[in-house]
mmCIF file of C-alpha atoms and ligand atoms in Angstrom:
data_model
loop_
_atom_site.group_PDB
_atom_site.id
_atom_site.type_symbol
_atom_site.label_atom_id
_atom_site.label_comp_id
_atom_site.label_asym_id
_atom_site.label_seq_id
_atom_site.Cartn_x
_atom_site.Cartn_y
_atom_site.Cartn_z
ATOM 1 C CA MET N 20 114.060 97.104 143.956
ATOM 2 C CA SER N 21 114.029 99.547 141.039
ATOM 3 C CA ALA N 22 111.845 102.682 140.943
ATOM 4 C CA LEU N 23 109.697 101.036 138.283
ATOM 5 C CA GLN N 24 109.237 97.815 140.263
ATOM 6 C CA GLU N 25 108.236 99.875 143.276
ATOM 7 C CA ARG N 26 105.884 102.324 141.542
ATOM 8 C CA ASP N 27 104.407 100.210 138.804
ATOM 9 C CA PRO N 28 104.914 96.490 139.353
ATOM 10 C CA GLU N 29 102.512 95.689 136.501
ATOM 11 C CA VAL N 30 104.607 97.418 133.829
ATOM 12 C CA ALA N 31 107.838 96.227 135.488
ATOM 13 C CA ALA N 32 106.599 92.640 135.242
ATOM 14 C CA VAL N 33 105.804 92.993 131.535
ATOM 15 C CA ILE N 34 109.279 94.386 130.848
ATOM 16 C CA ALA N 35 110.883 91.593 132.873
ATOM 17 C CA ALA N 36 108.906 89.017 130.874
ATOM 18 C CA GLU N 37 110.016 90.613 127.608
ATOM 19 C CA GLN N 38 113.610 90.522 128.826
ATOM 20 C CA LYS N 39 113.226 86.790 129.488
ATOM 21 C CA ARG N 40 111.651 86.281 126.052
ATOM 22 C CA GLN N 41 114.553 88.056 124.360
ATOM 23 C CA THR N 42 117.043 85.935 126.308
ATOM 24 C CA GLU N 43 115.409 82.564 125.674
ATOM 25 C CA THR N 44 114.446 82.859 122.005
ATOM 26 C CA LEU N 45 116.444 83.155 118.814
ATOM 27 C CA GLU N 46 115.689 86.506 117.182
ATOM 28 C CA ILE N 47 116.031 86.261 113.411
ATOM 29 C CA ILE N 48 113.745 89.095 112.303
ATOM 30 C CA ALA N 49 116.114 90.798 109.855
ATOM 31 C CA SER N 50 115.244 94.312 111.019
ATOM 32 C CA GLU N 51 115.725 93.728 114.757
ATOM 33 C CA ASN N 52 118.794 93.937 116.936
ATOM 34 C CA TYR N 53 119.900 94.529 120.532
ATOM 35 C CA ALA N 54 120.930 98.032 121.556
ATOM 36 C CA SER N 55 123.869 98.177 123.972
ATOM 37 C CA ALA N 56 123.504 99.044 127.652
ATOM 38 C CA ALA N 57 125.007 102.473 126.882
ATOM 39 C CA VAL N 58 122.422 103.149 124.140
ATOM 40 C CA LEU N 59 119.608 102.052 126.471
ATOM 41 C CA GLU N 60 120.933 104.282 129.268
ATOM 42 C CA ALA N 61 120.997 107.342 126.993
ATOM 43 C CA THR N 62 117.488 106.478 125.744
ATOM 44 C CA GLY N 63 116.229 106.393 129.316
ATOM 45 C CA SER N 64 117.947 109.642 130.323
ATOM 46 C CA VAL N 65 116.576 113.001 131.517
ATOM 47 C CA LEU N 66 116.922 114.380 127.990
ATOM 48 C CA THR N 67 113.426 112.958 127.529
ATOM 49 C CA ASN N 68 112.209 115.974 129.567
ATOM 50 C CA LYS N 69 113.420 118.658 127.162
ATOM 51 C CA TYR N 70 111.683 120.531 124.355
ATOM 52 C CA ALA N 71 114.188 121.697 121.738
ATOM 53 C CA GLU N 72 112.345 122.688 118.557
ATOM 54 C CA GLY N 73 114.859 124.010 116.084
ATOM 55 C CA TYR N 74 118.494 123.070 115.595
ATOM 56 C CA PRO N 75 121.718 123.581 117.598
ATOM 57 C CA GLY N 76 122.217 127.315 118.184
ATOM 58 C CA LYS N 77 118.711 128.148 116.857
ATOM 59 C CA ARG N 78 116.076 126.855 119.271
ATOM 60 C CA TYR N 79 112.583 128.046 120.065
ATOM 61 C CA TYR N 80 112.949 127.278 123.799
ATOM 62 C CA ALA N 81 115.452 128.246 126.505
ATOM 63 C CA GLY N 82 117.619 125.807 128.427
ATOM 64 C CA ASN N 83 119.019 124.003 125.432
ATOM 65 C CA ALA N 84 122.787 124.223 125.952
ATOM 66 C CA HIS N 85 123.056 120.487 126.546
ATOM 67 C CA SER N 86 120.565 119.621 123.806
ATOM 68 C CA ASP N 87 122.771 121.620 121.439
ATOM 69 C CA GLU N 88 125.873 119.770 122.617
ATOM 70 C CA VAL N 89 124.387 116.335 122.220
ATOM 71 C CA GLU N 90 122.711 117.019 118.858
ATOM 72 C CA SER N 91 125.939 118.521 117.481
ATOM 73 C CA LEU N 92 127.814 115.423 118.653
ATOM 74 C CA ALA N 93 125.286 113.174 116.931
ATOM 75 C CA ILE N 94 125.464 115.198 113.698
ATOM 76 C CA GLU N 95 129.274 115.233 113.579
ATOM 77 C CA ARG N 96 129.501 111.520 114.375
ATOM 78 C CA ALA N 97 126.913 110.626 111.709
ATOM 79 C CA LYS N 98 128.731 112.684 109.080
ATOM 80 C CA ALA N 99 132.089 111.131 109.955
ATOM 81 C CA LEU N 100 130.678 107.591 110.115
ATOM 82 C CA PHE N 101 129.090 107.725 106.674
ATOM 83 C CA GLY N 102 131.332 110.311 104.986
ATOM 84 C CA ALA N 103 128.330 112.588 104.463
ATOM 85 C CA GLU N 104 128.310 116.352 103.953
ATOM 86 C CA HIS N 105 125.124 117.015 105.936
ATOM 87 C CA ALA N 106 123.195 115.031 108.553
ATOM 88 C CA ASN N 107 119.819 115.520 110.195
ATOM 89 C CA VAL N 108 119.465 113.332 113.293
ATOM 90 C CA GLN N 109 115.929 114.373 114.282
ATOM 91 C CA PRO N 110 113.662 111.984 112.305
ATOM 92 C CA THR N 111 111.873 109.792 114.807
ATOM 93 C CA SER N 112 111.376 106.884 112.404
ATOM 94 C CA GLY N 113 112.324 105.743 108.932
ATOM 95 C CA ALA N 114 108.859 106.644 107.633
ATOM 96 C CA GLU N 115 109.250 110.202 108.897
ATOM 97 C CA ALA N 116 112.744 110.508 107.419
ATOM 98 C CA ASN N 117 111.310 109.513 104.049
ATOM 99 C CA MET N 118 108.312 111.810 104.454
ATOM 100 C CA ALA N 119 110.612 114.768 105.160
ATOM 101 C CA ALA N 120 112.847 113.909 102.206
ATOM 102 C CA TYR N 121 109.861 113.736 99.835
ATOM 103 C CA LEU N 122 108.476 117.011 101.209
ATOM 104 C CA ALA N 123 111.866 118.684 100.786
ATOM 105 C CA PHE N 124 112.459 117.706 97.186
ATOM 106 C CA ALA N 125 109.071 117.049 95.539
ATOM 107 C CA ASP N 126 105.524 118.367 95.371
ATOM 108 C CA PRO N 127 102.314 116.381 95.816
ATOM 109 C CA GLY N 128 101.414 114.753 92.501
ATOM 110 C CA ASP N 129 105.042 114.424 91.394
ATOM 111 C CA THR N 130 106.192 111.156 89.896
ATOM 112 C CA PHE N 131 108.546 108.826 91.763
ATOM 113 C CA LEU N 132 110.006 105.384 91.044
ATOM 114 C CA GLY N 133 110.105 102.859 93.907
ATOM 115 C CA LEU N 134 110.454 99.101 94.413
ATOM 116 C CA GLU N 135 106.983 97.615 94.817
ATOM 117 C CA LEU N 136 106.062 96.586 98.369
ATOM 118 C CA THR N 137 105.238 92.965 97.482
ATOM 119 C CA GLN N 138 108.608 92.639 95.753
ATOM 120 C CA GLY N 139 110.576 93.708 98.823
ATOM 121 C CA GLY N 140 110.031 97.489 98.849
ATOM 122 C CA HIS N 141 108.795 99.512 101.815
ATOM 123 C CA LEU N 142 105.376 100.989 102.579
ATOM 124 C CA THR N 143 106.849 104.481 102.203
ATOM 125 C CA HIS N 144 108.190 103.640 98.754
ATOM 126 C CA GLY N 145 104.789 104.180 97.174
ATOM 127 C CA SER N 146 102.288 101.756 98.677
ATOM 128 C CA PRO N 147 98.750 102.953 97.910
ATOM 129 C CA VAL N 148 97.785 102.585 101.588
ATOM 130 C CA ASN N 149 100.624 104.865 102.702
ATOM 131 C CA PHE N 150 101.012 108.664 102.469
ATOM 132 C CA SER N 151 103.650 108.086 99.781
ATOM 133 C CA GLY N 152 101.243 106.347 97.410
ATOM 134 C CA ARG N 153 98.412 108.737 98.249
ATOM 135 C CA LEU N 154 100.299 111.997 97.786
ATOM 136 C CA TYR N 155 102.708 111.098 95.005
ATOM 137 C CA ASN N 156 102.486 109.280 91.713
ATOM 138 C CA PHE N 157 104.707 106.275 92.400
ATOM 139 C CA VAL N 158 105.618 104.115 89.424
ATOM 140 C CA PRO N 159 106.681 100.741 90.835
ATOM 141 C CA TYR N 160 109.621 98.704 89.583
ATOM 142 C CA SER N 161 109.935 94.977 90.168
ATOM 143 C CA VAL N 162 112.505 92.222 90.289
ATOM 144 C CA ASP N 163 113.087 89.955 87.303
ATOM 145 C CA ARG N 164 110.864 86.838 87.426
ATOM 146 C CA GLU N 165 113.752 84.468 86.730
ATOM 147 C CA THR N 166 116.651 85.954 88.707
ATOM 148 C CA GLU N 167 114.507 87.646 91.390
ATOM 149 C CA VAL N 168 116.997 90.513 91.254
ATOM 150 C CA VAL N 169 116.317 94.129 90.190
ATOM 151 C CA ASP N 170 117.088 94.437 86.479
ATOM 152 C CA MET N 171 118.723 97.824 85.879
ATOM 153 C CA ALA N 172 117.795 97.876 82.179
ATOM 154 C CA THR N 173 114.108 97.700 83.152
ATOM 155 C CA VAL N 174 114.571 100.471 85.753
ATOM 156 C CA ALA N 175 116.259 102.622 83.068
ATOM 157 C CA GLU N 176 113.355 102.064 80.650
ATOM 158 C CA LEU N 177 110.747 102.884 83.301
ATOM 159 C CA ALA N 178 112.641 106.012 84.338
ATOM 160 C CA ALA N 179 112.966 107.229 80.760
ATOM 161 C CA GLU N 180 109.233 106.780 80.303
ATOM 162 C CA ALA N 181 108.010 108.146 83.655
ATOM 163 C CA LYS N 182 110.542 110.993 84.051
ATOM 164 C CA PRO N 183 110.382 110.861 87.876
ATOM 165 C CA ARG N 184 111.343 113.694 90.173
ATOM 166 C CA ILE N 185 112.852 111.192 92.633
ATOM 167 C CA ILE N 186 114.033 107.596 92.203
ATOM 168 C CA VAL N 187 113.805 105.681 95.480
ATOM 169 C CA THR N 188 115.805 102.564 96.126
ATOM 170 C CA GLY N 189 116.414 100.374 99.157
ATOM 171 C CA ALA N 190 114.065 97.710 100.536
ATOM 172 C CA THR N 191 112.798 95.754 103.485
ATOM 173 C CA ALA N 192 112.904 92.275 102.009
ATOM 174 C CA TYR N 193 115.583 92.144 99.330
ATOM 175 C CA PRO N 194 118.575 89.877 99.957
ATOM 176 C CA ARG N 195 120.886 91.409 97.376
ATOM 177 C CA GLN N 196 122.866 94.637 97.057
ATOM 178 C CA PHE N 197 121.545 97.517 94.968
ATOM 179 C CA ASP N 198 123.734 98.852 92.176
ATOM 180 C CA PHE N 199 124.092 102.455 93.419
ATOM 181 C CA PRO N 200 126.302 103.733 90.559
ATOM 182 C CA ALA N 201 123.775 102.390 88.008
ATOM 183 C CA PHE N 202 120.844 103.986 89.894
ATOM 184 C CA ALA N 203 122.773 107.291 90.049
ATOM 185 C CA GLN N 204 123.448 107.186 86.318
ATOM 186 C CA ILE N 205 119.774 106.552 85.540
ATOM 187 C CA ALA N 206 118.751 109.401 87.854
ATOM 188 C CA GLN N 207 121.216 111.711 86.177
ATOM 189 C CA ASP N 208 120.044 110.661 82.692
ATOM 190 C CA VAL N 209 116.417 111.536 83.441
ATOM 191 C CA GLY N 210 117.074 114.586 85.652
ATOM 192 C CA ALA N 211 115.835 112.894 88.841
ATOM 193 C CA LEU N 212 117.191 112.934 92.372
ATOM 194 C CA LEU N 213 118.298 109.603 93.835
ATOM 195 C CA LEU N 214 117.113 108.684 97.332
ATOM 196 C CA VAL N 215 118.566 105.553 98.901
ATOM 197 C CA ASP N 216 116.740 104.205 101.952
ATOM 198 C CA MET N 217 119.530 102.167 103.548
ATOM 199 C CA SER N 218 117.571 101.335 106.709
ATOM 200 C CA HIS N 219 118.250 97.621 106.479
ATOM 201 C CA PHE N 220 121.938 97.700 105.648
ATOM 202 C CA ALA N 221 123.155 100.955 107.273
ATOM 203 C CA GLY N 222 125.151 99.023 109.876
ATOM 204 C CA LEU N 223 126.842 97.041 107.130
ATOM 205 C CA VAL N 224 127.732 100.299 105.365
ATOM 206 C CA ALA N 225 129.047 101.803 108.626
ATOM 207 C CA GLY N 226 131.147 98.692 109.216
ATOM 208 C CA GLY N 227 132.486 98.534 105.657
ATOM 209 C CA ALA N 228 130.704 95.268 104.817
ATOM 210 C CA HIS N 229 128.460 96.753 102.104
ATOM 211 C CA PRO N 230 129.038 99.425 99.432
ATOM 212 C CA SER N 231 128.043 102.901 100.569
ATOM 213 C CA PRO N 232 125.252 104.731 98.755
ATOM 214 C CA VAL N 233 126.449 108.092 100.147
ATOM 215 C CA PRO N 234 128.799 109.048 97.280
ATOM 216 C CA HIS N 235 126.092 108.217 94.698
ATOM 217 C CA ALA N 236 122.813 109.435 96.199
ATOM 218 C CA ASP N 237 121.400 112.914 96.665
ATOM 219 C CA ILE N 238 119.615 111.838 99.838
ATOM 220 C CA VAL N 239 120.190 108.816 102.067
ATOM 221 C CA THR N 240 117.709 107.904 104.790
ATOM 222 C CA THR N 241 118.007 105.194 107.393
ATOM 223 C CA THR N 242 116.561 103.933 110.614
ATOM 224 C CA THR N 243 119.072 103.679 113.446
ATOM 225 C CA HIS N 244 117.896 100.497 115.186
ATOM 226 C CA LYS N 245 118.427 97.732 112.633
ATOM 227 C CA THR N 246 121.927 96.597 111.587
ATOM 228 C CA LEU N 247 123.195 99.923 112.987
ATOM 229 C CA ARG N 248 122.239 98.701 116.503
ATOM 230 C CA GLY N 249 121.184 102.077 117.893
ATOM 231 C CA PRO N 250 117.964 103.352 119.472
ATOM 232 C CA ARG N 251 114.655 103.409 117.595
ATOM 233 C CA GLY N 252 114.807 106.411 115.308
ATOM 234 C CA ALA N 253 116.219 107.586 112.018
ATOM 235 C CA LEU N 254 118.725 109.756 110.234
ATOM 236 C CA ALA N 255 118.852 111.565 106.896
ATOM 237 C CA LEU N 256 122.036 112.439 105.021
ATOM 238 C CA THR N 257 122.445 114.764 102.061
ATOM 239 C CA LYS N 258 124.919 116.743 100.077
ATOM 240 C CA GLU N 259 125.559 120.206 101.576
ATOM 241 C CA GLU N 260 123.537 121.913 98.827
ATOM 242 C CA HIS N 261 120.368 120.077 99.961
ATOM 243 C CA GLY N 262 120.962 120.438 103.720
ATOM 244 C CA ALA N 263 118.831 123.515 104.371
ATOM 245 C CA ALA N 264 115.846 122.107 102.435
ATOM 246 C CA LEU N 265 116.041 118.815 104.304
ATOM 247 C CA ASP N 266 116.300 120.467 107.716
ATOM 248 C CA LYS N 267 113.314 122.674 106.963
ATOM 249 C CA ALA N 268 111.273 119.658 105.867
ATOM 250 C CA VAL N 269 112.083 117.774 109.103
ATOM 251 C CA PHE N 270 111.342 120.792 111.327
ATOM 252 C CA PRO N 271 108.961 122.573 111.002
ATOM 253 C CA GLY N 272 107.845 120.590 107.926
ATOM 254 C CA THR N 273 106.917 117.253 109.434
ATOM 255 C CA GLN N 274 107.966 117.105 113.085
ATOM 256 C CA GLY N 275 107.720 119.129 116.281
ATOM 257 C CA GLY N 276 109.990 118.766 119.295
ATOM 258 C CA PRO N 277 112.940 116.467 118.599
ATOM 259 C CA HIS N 278 113.331 113.428 120.858
ATOM 260 C CA MET N 279 116.536 114.535 122.551
ATOM 261 C CA HIS N 280 116.940 111.280 124.526
ATOM 262 C CA SER N 281 116.894 109.341 121.239
ATOM 263 C CA ILE N 282 119.290 111.809 119.647
ATOM 264 C CA ALA N 283 121.715 111.262 122.546
ATOM 265 C CA ALA N 284 121.359 107.507 122.096
ATOM 266 C CA LYS N 285 121.973 107.890 118.343
ATOM 267 C CA ALA N 286 125.212 109.754 119.171
ATOM 268 C CA VAL N 287 126.236 106.817 121.376
ATOM 269 C CA ALA N 288 125.391 104.310 118.637
ATOM 270 C CA PHE N 289 127.309 106.257 115.978
ATOM 271 C CA GLY N 290 130.292 106.311 118.361
ATOM 272 C CA GLU N 291 130.018 102.544 118.833
ATOM 273 C CA ALA N 292 129.705 101.959 115.082
ATOM 274 C CA ALA N 293 132.903 103.940 114.434
ATOM 275 C CA LYS N 294 134.952 101.467 116.508
ATOM 276 C CA PRO N 295 137.037 98.718 114.864
ATOM 277 C CA GLU N 296 134.952 96.054 116.690
ATOM 278 C CA PHE N 297 131.934 97.203 114.716
ATOM 279 C CA GLN N 298 133.729 96.483 111.435
ATOM 280 C CA ALA N 299 134.312 92.930 112.619
ATOM 281 C CA TYR N 300 130.652 92.750 113.680
ATOM 282 C CA ALA N 301 129.362 93.935 110.288
ATOM 283 C CA ALA N 302 131.577 91.467 108.417
ATOM 284 C CA LYS N 303 130.370 88.664 110.694
ATOM 285 C CA ILE N 304 126.699 89.489 110.029
ATOM 286 C CA VAL N 305 127.240 88.971 106.290
ATOM 287 C CA GLU N 306 129.386 85.864 106.803
ATOM 288 C CA ASN N 307 126.757 84.368 109.117
ATOM 289 C CA ALA N 308 123.982 85.092 106.601
ATOM 290 C CA ALA N 309 125.960 83.330 103.848
ATOM 291 C CA THR N 310 126.579 80.315 106.083
ATOM 292 C CA LEU N 311 122.927 80.190 107.132
ATOM 293 C CA ALA N 312 121.758 80.503 103.510
ATOM 294 C CA ASP N 313 124.038 77.655 102.353
ATOM 295 C CA ALA N 314 122.911 75.420 105.201
ATOM 296 C CA LEU N 315 119.221 76.123 104.543
ATOM 297 C CA GLN N 316 119.662 75.281 100.870
ATOM 298 C CA GLU N 317 121.512 72.080 101.765
ATOM 299 C CA GLY N 318 118.515 71.322 103.988
ATOM 300 C CA GLY N 319 116.235 71.523 100.923
ATOM 301 C CA LEU N 320 114.796 75.045 101.248
ATOM 302 C CA ARG N 321 114.454 77.407 98.283
ATOM 303 C CA LEU N 322 115.769 80.928 98.825
ATOM 304 C CA VAL N 323 114.584 83.895 96.771
ATOM 305 C CA SER N 324 117.360 84.903 94.333
ATOM 306 C CA GLY N 325 119.292 81.784 95.340
ATOM 307 C CA GLY N 326 120.982 83.269 98.394
ATOM 308 C CA THR N 327 122.102 86.518 99.940
ATOM 309 C CA ASP N 328 124.891 89.051 99.922
ATOM 310 C CA THR N 329 123.587 91.021 102.889
ATOM 311 C CA HIS N 330 122.227 90.251 106.365
ATOM 312 C CA LEU N 331 118.866 89.080 105.001
ATOM 313 C CA ILE N 332 117.452 85.844 103.582
ATOM 314 C CA LEU N 333 114.010 85.280 102.073
ATOM 315 C CA ILE N 334 112.767 81.679 102.198
ATOM 316 C CA ASP N 335 110.148 80.540 99.668
ATOM 317 C CA CYS N 336 107.832 78.448 101.853
ATOM 318 C CA SER N 337 105.552 77.526 98.948
ATOM 319 C CA THR N 338 108.008 74.824 97.823
ATOM 320 C CA LEU N 339 107.336 73.150 101.199
ATOM 321 C CA GLY N 340 103.594 73.433 100.601
ATOM 322 C CA ILE N 341 103.056 75.929 103.435
ATOM 323 C CA SER N 342 102.420 79.651 103.745
ATOM 324 C CA GLY N 343 104.720 82.207 105.334
ATOM 325 C CA MET N 344 102.182 82.624 108.113
ATOM 326 C CA LYS N 345 102.250 78.920 108.933
ATOM 327 C CA ALA N 346 106.055 78.939 108.872
ATOM 328 C CA GLN N 347 106.223 81.991 111.157
ATOM 329 C CA ASN N 348 103.828 80.452 113.665
ATOM 330 C CA ALA N 349 105.510 77.032 113.687
ATOM 331 C CA LEU N 350 108.903 78.639 114.293
ATOM 332 C CA GLN N 351 107.502 80.890 116.998
ATOM 333 C CA GLY N 352 106.222 77.783 118.770
ATOM 334 C CA SER N 353 109.817 76.542 118.638
ATOM 335 C CA GLY N 354 111.356 79.703 120.117
ATOM 336 C CA ILE N 355 112.638 80.988 116.766
ATOM 337 C CA ILE N 356 111.257 84.445 115.962
ATOM 338 C CA ALA N 357 111.018 85.355 112.265
ATOM 339 C CA ASN N 358 108.428 87.127 110.124
ATOM 340 C CA LYS N 359 106.224 86.102 107.230
ATOM 341 C CA ASN N 360 106.824 88.154 104.105
ATOM 342 C CA THR N 361 105.633 88.267 100.534
ATOM 343 C CA ILE N 362 108.015 86.884 97.940
ATOM 344 C CA PRO N 363 108.227 88.311 94.403
ATOM 345 C CA TYR N 364 105.088 87.516 92.361
ATOM 346 C CA ASP N 365 103.471 86.009 95.468
ATOM 347 C CA GLU N 366 100.072 84.422 94.919
ATOM 348 C CA ARG N 367 99.084 84.669 98.576
ATOM 349 C CA SER N 368 97.844 87.829 100.296
ATOM 350 C CA PRO N 369 100.303 90.091 102.160
ATOM 351 C CA PHE N 370 98.737 88.890 105.414
ATOM 352 C CA VAL N 371 99.301 85.201 104.665
ATOM 353 C CA THR N 372 102.289 85.326 102.252
ATOM 354 C CA SER N 373 104.465 82.575 100.788
ATOM 355 C CA GLY N 374 107.729 83.734 102.288
ATOM 356 C CA LEU N 375 109.657 83.948 105.501
ATOM 357 C CA ARG N 376 112.163 86.748 106.016
ATOM 358 C CA ILE N 377 115.099 86.055 108.307
ATOM 359 C CA GLY N 378 118.389 87.771 109.138
ATOM 360 C CA THR N 379 121.516 87.510 111.235
ATOM 361 C CA PRO N 380 122.112 90.956 112.891
ATOM 362 C CA ALA N 381 120.684 90.089 116.314
ATOM 363 C CA LEU N 382 122.240 86.633 116.662
ATOM 364 C CA THR N 383 125.588 88.044 115.530
ATOM 365 C CA SER N 384 125.273 90.637 118.325
ATOM 366 C CA ARG N 385 125.057 87.681 120.722
ATOM 367 C CA GLY N 386 128.411 86.419 119.461
ATOM 368 C CA MET N 387 127.118 83.549 117.319
ATOM 369 C CA GLY N 388 129.098 82.267 114.337
ATOM 370 C CA ALA N 389 129.165 79.538 111.685
ATOM 371 C CA ASP N 390 128.490 76.541 113.964
ATOM 372 C CA GLU N 391 125.483 78.261 115.500
ATOM 373 C CA MET N 392 124.148 79.201 112.033
ATOM 374 C CA ARG N 393 124.318 75.567 110.905
ATOM 375 C CA ARG N 394 122.510 74.457 114.060
ATOM 376 C CA LEU N 395 119.846 77.114 113.479
ATOM 377 C CA ALA N 396 119.398 76.033 109.838
ATOM 378 C CA ALA N 397 118.843 72.446 110.955
ATOM 379 C CA TRP N 398 116.157 73.551 113.456
ATOM 380 C CA ILE N 399 114.421 75.737 110.863
ATOM 381 C CA ALA N 400 114.362 72.972 108.225
ATOM 382 C CA HIS N 401 113.170 70.419 110.795
ATOM 383 C CA VAL N 402 110.254 72.611 111.945
ATOM 384 C CA LEU N 403 109.211 73.840 108.495
ATOM 385 C CA LYS N 404 109.086 70.318 107.114
ATOM 386 C CA ASP N 405 106.676 69.293 109.898
ATOM 387 C CA PRO N 406 104.941 72.525 110.945
ATOM 388 C CA ASP N 407 102.000 70.699 112.538
ATOM 389 C CA GLY N 408 104.157 68.361 114.608
ATOM 390 C CA GLU N 409 103.628 69.448 118.195
ATOM 391 C CA GLY N 410 106.369 67.132 119.414
ATOM 392 C CA VAL N 411 108.820 68.612 116.921
ATOM 393 C CA ARG N 412 108.012 72.164 117.982
ATOM 394 C CA GLU N 413 108.209 71.391 121.696
ATOM 395 C CA GLY N 414 111.483 69.478 121.315
ATOM 396 C CA VAL N 415 113.075 72.314 119.359
ATOM 397 C CA ARG N 416 111.689 74.924 121.770
ATOM 398 C CA GLN N 417 113.409 73.249 124.725
ATOM 399 C CA GLU N 418 116.708 72.899 122.857
ATOM 400 C CA VAL N 419 116.522 76.504 121.643
ATOM 401 C CA ALA N 420 115.823 77.923 125.121
ATOM 402 C CA GLU N 421 118.805 76.120 126.640
ATOM 403 C CA PHE N 422 121.041 77.045 123.684
ATOM 404 C CA ALA N 423 119.937 80.715 123.641
ATOM 405 C CA ARG N 424 120.578 81.237 127.352
ATOM 406 C CA ALA N 425 124.270 80.506 126.739
ATOM 407 C CA TYR N 426 124.686 83.600 124.536
ATOM 408 C CA PRO N 427 124.618 86.972 126.316
ATOM 409 C CA VAL N 428 122.141 89.527 125.026
ATOM 410 C CA PRO N 429 123.731 92.991 124.731
ATOM 411 C CA GLY N 430 121.832 95.499 126.835
ATOM 412 C CA ILE N 431 120.450 92.761 129.091
ATOM 413 C CA THR N 432 123.383 90.719 130.291
ATOM 414 C CA ASP N 433 125.869 93.620 130.166
ATOM 415 C CA ALA N 434 123.496 96.052 131.871
HETATM 416 N N1 DSN F 520 109.329 97.221 109.916
HETATM 417 C C1 DSN F 520 110.529 97.391 109.123
HETATM 418 C C2 DSN F 520 111.122 96.099 108.733
HETATM 419 O O1 DSN F 520 110.878 95.125 109.430
HETATM 420 O O2 DSN F 520 111.862 96.016 107.764
HETATM 421 C C3 DSN F 520 110.278 98.244 107.950
HETATM 422 O O3 DSN F 520 109.688 99.428 108.362
#
């Protein structure tokens, strides 16, 4: 019996149930993944006990020799993995990485450009309900109505007009690659800094399956738990000249004591992502997404922008006459876990939505490939075409549970 089972059977039971849920369902939320047993072990380590305000060699508390060692390891591994000049591994989430970057390089009231939330952007890219939209003057850019892809000529026009201090790119629900050289040129033309939030595709960049924004951007932020498959947390990368400003904005600017257990787990994840197996993994994520997208389209579903060149697919549920919410719930009843999402120019509210966002990072971590993607596409099409059919949902749920159990979940079955 584990210490947790003995001391707190209630919490232990909830965690055991969640473990079962993760094993028996198909996880296709594009931003989720399974951390390895090694990452989980570091996350659950005694480093959680330590206060270490400051940076390696310059701490405000005693007893930090090992915190220094592990943070330096994480920094060096992050720099090597992404070819960056400077890395800060302390941000505890993507939102806080972005907040620190904005604080470092802009003043409240400054103008920014960012992809609008309902078009695939992130809350911290200027949503009026978020600190970003409240403190800064965000001018939103959109995707083209026809192609559903960001049109760089429109971004250039907006930038010339708005003269932003920072141009933000990256997204949470955009299935295509961003044109980093074009964004960098626009930023240079208008005297702005370029910030790329690569949270969604950082693992693809690390594995060489997606162009890197690092040579083009002034600042790159990312979460560490999505395609990168690390612990929950974040990372910010900059050119050397901006390093001191960024560090100061993270601590003491926006955060207190760094989460040393997460930093250790980030170091482990960066080490894992530097291995050749991770390159094969990243390539497989993209290949699986392409196979899944083709199969969904063959099954009669419309995909925003006509497909994907990343890990992420956005299904337009309105052509099936249902909302994203209905699609999400019907799939959940079938053991397939996805999330509703707005699609560009959506007529439904962000709570109901017309879209469904799916992705392949987690299933690829379970070793699935083309055959499994085609099977998944068939289940999705079957359920979405009859979302009220209880028999359909129950039939698929049973098939999915049996199918899912055959694929080991990293961190659970290799623990
Ligand atoms: N919640 C993240 C996502 O799902 O993309 C964004 O913060």
